[in-house]
PDB file of C-alpha atoms in Angstrom:
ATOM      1  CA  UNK A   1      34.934  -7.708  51.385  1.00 51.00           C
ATOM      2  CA  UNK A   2      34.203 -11.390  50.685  1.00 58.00           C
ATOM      3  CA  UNK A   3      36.432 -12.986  48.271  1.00 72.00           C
ATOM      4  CA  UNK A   4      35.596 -12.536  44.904  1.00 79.00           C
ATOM      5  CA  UNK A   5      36.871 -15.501  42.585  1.00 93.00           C
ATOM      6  CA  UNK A   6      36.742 -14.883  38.865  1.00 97.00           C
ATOM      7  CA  UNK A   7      37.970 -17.684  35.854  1.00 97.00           C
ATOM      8  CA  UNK A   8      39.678 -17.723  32.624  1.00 97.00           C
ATOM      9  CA  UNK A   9      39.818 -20.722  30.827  1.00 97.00           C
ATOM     10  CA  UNK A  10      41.980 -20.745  27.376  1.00 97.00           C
ATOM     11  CA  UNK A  11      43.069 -22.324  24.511  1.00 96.00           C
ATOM     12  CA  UNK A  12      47.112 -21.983  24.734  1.00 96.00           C
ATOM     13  CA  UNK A  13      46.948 -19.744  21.576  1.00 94.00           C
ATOM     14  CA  UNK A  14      48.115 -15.646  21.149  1.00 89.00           C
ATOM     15  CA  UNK A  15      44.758 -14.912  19.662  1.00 93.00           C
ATOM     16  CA  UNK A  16      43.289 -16.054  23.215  1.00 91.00           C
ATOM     17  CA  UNK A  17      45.719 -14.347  25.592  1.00 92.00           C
ATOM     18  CA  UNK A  18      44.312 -10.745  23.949  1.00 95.00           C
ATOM     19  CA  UNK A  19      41.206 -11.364  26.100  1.00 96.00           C
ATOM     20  CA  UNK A  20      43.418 -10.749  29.722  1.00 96.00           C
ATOM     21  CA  UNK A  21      43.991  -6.720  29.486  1.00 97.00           C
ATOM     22  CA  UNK A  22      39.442  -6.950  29.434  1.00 97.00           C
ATOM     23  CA  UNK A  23      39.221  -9.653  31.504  1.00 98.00           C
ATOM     24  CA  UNK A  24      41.387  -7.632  34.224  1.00 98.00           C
ATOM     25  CA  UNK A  25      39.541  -4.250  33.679  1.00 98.00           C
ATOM     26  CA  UNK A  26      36.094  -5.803  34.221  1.00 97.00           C
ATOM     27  CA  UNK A  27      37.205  -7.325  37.402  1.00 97.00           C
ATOM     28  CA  UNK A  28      39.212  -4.143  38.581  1.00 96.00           C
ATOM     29  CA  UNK A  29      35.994  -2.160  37.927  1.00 96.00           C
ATOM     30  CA  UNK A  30      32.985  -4.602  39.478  1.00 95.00           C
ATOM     31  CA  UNK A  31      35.930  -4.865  42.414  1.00 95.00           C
ATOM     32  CA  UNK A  32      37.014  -0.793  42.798  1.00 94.00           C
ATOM     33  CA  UNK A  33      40.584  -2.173  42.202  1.00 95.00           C
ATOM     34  CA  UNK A  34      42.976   1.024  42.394  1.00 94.00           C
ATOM     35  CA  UNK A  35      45.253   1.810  39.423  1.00 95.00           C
ATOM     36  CA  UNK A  36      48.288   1.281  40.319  1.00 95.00           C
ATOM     37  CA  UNK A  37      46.936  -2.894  41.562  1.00 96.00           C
ATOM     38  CA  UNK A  38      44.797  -2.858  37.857  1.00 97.00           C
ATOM     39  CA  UNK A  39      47.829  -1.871  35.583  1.00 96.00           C
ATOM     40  CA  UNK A  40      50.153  -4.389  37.821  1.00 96.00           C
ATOM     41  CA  UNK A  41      47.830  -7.694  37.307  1.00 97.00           C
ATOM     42  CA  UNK A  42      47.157  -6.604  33.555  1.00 96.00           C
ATOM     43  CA  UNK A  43      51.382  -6.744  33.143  1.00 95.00           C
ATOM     44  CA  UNK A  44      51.566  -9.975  35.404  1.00 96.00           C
ATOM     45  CA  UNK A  45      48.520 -11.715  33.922  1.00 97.00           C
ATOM     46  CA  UNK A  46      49.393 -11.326  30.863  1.00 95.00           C
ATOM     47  CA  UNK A  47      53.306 -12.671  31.249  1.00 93.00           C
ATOM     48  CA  UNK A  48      51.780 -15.980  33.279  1.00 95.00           C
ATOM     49  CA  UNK A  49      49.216 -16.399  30.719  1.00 96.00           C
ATOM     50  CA  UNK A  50      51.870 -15.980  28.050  1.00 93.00           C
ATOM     51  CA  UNK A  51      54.361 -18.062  29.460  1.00 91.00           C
ATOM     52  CA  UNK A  52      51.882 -20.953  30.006  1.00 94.00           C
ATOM     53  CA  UNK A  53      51.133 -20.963  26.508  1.00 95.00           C
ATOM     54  CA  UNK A  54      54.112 -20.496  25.175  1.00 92.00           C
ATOM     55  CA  UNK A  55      56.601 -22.210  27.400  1.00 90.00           C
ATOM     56  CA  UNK A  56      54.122 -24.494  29.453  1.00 92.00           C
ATOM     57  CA  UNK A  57      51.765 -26.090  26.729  1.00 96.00           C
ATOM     58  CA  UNK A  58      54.073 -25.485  23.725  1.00 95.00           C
ATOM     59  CA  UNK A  59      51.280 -23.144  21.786  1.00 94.00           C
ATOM     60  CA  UNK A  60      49.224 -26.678  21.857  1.00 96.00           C
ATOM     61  CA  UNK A  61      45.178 -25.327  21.287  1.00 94.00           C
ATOM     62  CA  UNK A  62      44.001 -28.652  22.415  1.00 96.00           C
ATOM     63  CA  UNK A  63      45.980 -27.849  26.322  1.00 97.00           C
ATOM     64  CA  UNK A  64      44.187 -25.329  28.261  1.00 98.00           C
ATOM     65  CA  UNK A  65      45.657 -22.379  30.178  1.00 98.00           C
ATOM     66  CA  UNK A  66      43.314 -21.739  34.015  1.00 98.00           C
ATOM     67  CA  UNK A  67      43.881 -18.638  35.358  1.00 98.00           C
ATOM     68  CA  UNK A  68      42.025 -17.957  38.692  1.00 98.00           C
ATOM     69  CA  UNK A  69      42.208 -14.669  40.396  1.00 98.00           C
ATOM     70  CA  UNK A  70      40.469 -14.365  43.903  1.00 97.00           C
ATOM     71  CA  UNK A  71      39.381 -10.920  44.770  1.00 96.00           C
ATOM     72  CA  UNK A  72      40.427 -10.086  48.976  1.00 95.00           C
ATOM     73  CA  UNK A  73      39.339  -7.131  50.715  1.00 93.00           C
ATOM     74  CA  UNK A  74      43.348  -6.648  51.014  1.00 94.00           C
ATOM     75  CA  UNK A  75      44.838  -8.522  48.045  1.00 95.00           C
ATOM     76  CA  UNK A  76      44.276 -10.349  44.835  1.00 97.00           C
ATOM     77  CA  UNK A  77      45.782 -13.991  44.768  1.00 97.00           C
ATOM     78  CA  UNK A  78      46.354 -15.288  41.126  1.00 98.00           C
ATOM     79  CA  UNK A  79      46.770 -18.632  40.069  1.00 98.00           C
ATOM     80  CA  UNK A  80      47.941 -19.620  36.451  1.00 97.00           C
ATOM     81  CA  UNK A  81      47.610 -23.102  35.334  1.00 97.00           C
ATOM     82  CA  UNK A  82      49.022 -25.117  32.057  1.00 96.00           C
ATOM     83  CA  UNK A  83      48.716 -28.774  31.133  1.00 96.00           C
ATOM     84  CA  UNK A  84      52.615 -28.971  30.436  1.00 90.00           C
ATOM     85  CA  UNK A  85      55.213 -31.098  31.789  1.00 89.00           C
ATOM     86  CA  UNK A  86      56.615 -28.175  34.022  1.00 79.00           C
ATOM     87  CA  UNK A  87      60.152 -26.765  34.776  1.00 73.00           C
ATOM     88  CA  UNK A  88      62.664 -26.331  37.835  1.00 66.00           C
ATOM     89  CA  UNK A  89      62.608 -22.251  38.042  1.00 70.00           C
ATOM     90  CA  UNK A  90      65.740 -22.830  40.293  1.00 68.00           C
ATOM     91  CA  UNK A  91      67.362 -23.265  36.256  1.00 64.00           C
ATOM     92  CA  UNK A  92      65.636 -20.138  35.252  1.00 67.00           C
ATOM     93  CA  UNK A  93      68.242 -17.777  33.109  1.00 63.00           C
ATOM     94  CA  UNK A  94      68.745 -14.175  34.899  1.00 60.00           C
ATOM     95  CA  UNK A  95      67.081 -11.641  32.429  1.00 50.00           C
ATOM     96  CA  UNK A  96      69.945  -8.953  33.865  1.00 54.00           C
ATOM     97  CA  UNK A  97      72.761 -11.469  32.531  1.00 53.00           C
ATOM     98  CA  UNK A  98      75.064  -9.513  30.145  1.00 62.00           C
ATOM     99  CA  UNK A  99      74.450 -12.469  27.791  1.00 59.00           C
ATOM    100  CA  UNK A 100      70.427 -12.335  28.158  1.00 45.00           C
ATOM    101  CA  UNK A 101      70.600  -8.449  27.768  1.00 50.00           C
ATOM    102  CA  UNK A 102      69.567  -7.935  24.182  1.00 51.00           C
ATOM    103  CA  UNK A 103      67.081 -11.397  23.788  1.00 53.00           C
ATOM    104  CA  UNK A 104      64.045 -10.474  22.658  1.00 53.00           C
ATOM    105  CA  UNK A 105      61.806 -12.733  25.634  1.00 55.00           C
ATOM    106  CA  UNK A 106      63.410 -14.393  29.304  1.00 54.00           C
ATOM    107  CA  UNK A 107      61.217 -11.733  31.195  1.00 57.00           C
ATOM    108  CA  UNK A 108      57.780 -12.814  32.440  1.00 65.00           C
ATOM    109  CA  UNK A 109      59.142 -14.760  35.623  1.00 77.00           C
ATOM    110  CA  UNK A 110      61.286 -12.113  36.312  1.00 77.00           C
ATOM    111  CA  UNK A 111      58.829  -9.729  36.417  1.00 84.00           C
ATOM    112  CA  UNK A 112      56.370 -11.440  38.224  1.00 87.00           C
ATOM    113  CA  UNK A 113      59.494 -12.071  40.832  1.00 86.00           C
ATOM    114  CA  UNK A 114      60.040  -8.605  40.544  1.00 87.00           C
ATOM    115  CA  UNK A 115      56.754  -7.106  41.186  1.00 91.00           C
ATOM    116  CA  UNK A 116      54.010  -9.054  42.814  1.00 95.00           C
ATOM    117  CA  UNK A 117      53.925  -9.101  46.713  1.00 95.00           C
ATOM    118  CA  UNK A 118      54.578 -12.726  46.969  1.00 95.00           C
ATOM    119  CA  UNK A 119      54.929 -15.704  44.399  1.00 92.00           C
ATOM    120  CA  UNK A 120      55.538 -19.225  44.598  1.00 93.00           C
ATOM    121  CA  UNK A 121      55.484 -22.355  41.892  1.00 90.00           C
ATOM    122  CA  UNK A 122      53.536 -25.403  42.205  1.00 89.00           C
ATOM    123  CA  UNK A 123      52.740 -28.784  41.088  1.00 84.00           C
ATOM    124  CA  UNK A 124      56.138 -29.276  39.368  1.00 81.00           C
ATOM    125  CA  UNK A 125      56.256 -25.956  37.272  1.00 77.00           C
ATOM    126  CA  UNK A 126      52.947 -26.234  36.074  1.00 89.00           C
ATOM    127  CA  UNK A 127      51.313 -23.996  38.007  1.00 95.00           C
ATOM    128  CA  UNK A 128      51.906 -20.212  39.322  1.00 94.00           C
ATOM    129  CA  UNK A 129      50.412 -18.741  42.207  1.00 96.00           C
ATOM    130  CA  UNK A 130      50.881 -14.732  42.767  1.00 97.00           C
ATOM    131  CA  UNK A 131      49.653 -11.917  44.788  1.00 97.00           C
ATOM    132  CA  UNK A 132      49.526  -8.207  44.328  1.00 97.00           C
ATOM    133  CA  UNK A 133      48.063  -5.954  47.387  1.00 96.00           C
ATOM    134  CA  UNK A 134      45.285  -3.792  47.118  1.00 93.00           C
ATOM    135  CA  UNK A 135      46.991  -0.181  47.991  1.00 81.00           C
ATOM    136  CA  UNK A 136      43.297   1.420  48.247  1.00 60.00           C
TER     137      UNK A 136
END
């Protein structure tokens, strides 16, 4: 399969991250994504979208959130871009901390650490590149 890229392009508000749970089913269907890869992305998407919003562009409309996922015959490669000032994840909290246990957020990165294939930060923090495999 020839790679397949498809674009998002937001304003860093919660009213705009509702369009990622369509945005992933369209491409899962025009792609014959599985399930179990479909359901993964939506969860993923949606924490990198959220966190770029939230944490990268400080719920700013006028900063833009890029999310770009590239469609392989064996994988899907996401990348999630803000127009923040970025972070060092190496200072990220642990989620699993007794003391993090009952906050109500500190979960998207861990997630995304938890279950995509492979991840990795770039450009300072300011940008998040992911990938799930296809299990077809």
């Amino acid at each position: 399969m020839k790679n397949h890229p498809y674009q998002l392009i937001l304003s860093s508000s919660y009213e705009e991250a509702e369009v990622v749970p369509s945005f992933v089913s369209k491409i899962a269907m025009e792609c014959g994504l599985d399930e179990e890869c479909e359901s993964t992305l939506m969860l993923l998407l949606s924490e990198a979208v959220t966190n770029a919003i939230v944490h990268g562009n400080k719920s700013d409309p006028a900063k833009k959130v890029r999310a770009l996922l590239e469609v392989h015959t064996d994988e899907v490669v996401v990348t999630v871009s803000d127009e923040g000032e970025g972070f060092d994840p190496a200072v990220q909290k642990n989620p699993l901390d007794e003391e993090n246990l009952l906050k109500s957020g500190g979960r998207g990165l861990f997630l995304i650490q938890e279950l995509a294939d492979s991840y990795e930060y770039r450009d300072h923090g300011t940008t998040l590149c992911f990938t799930v495999k296809r299990r077809e």
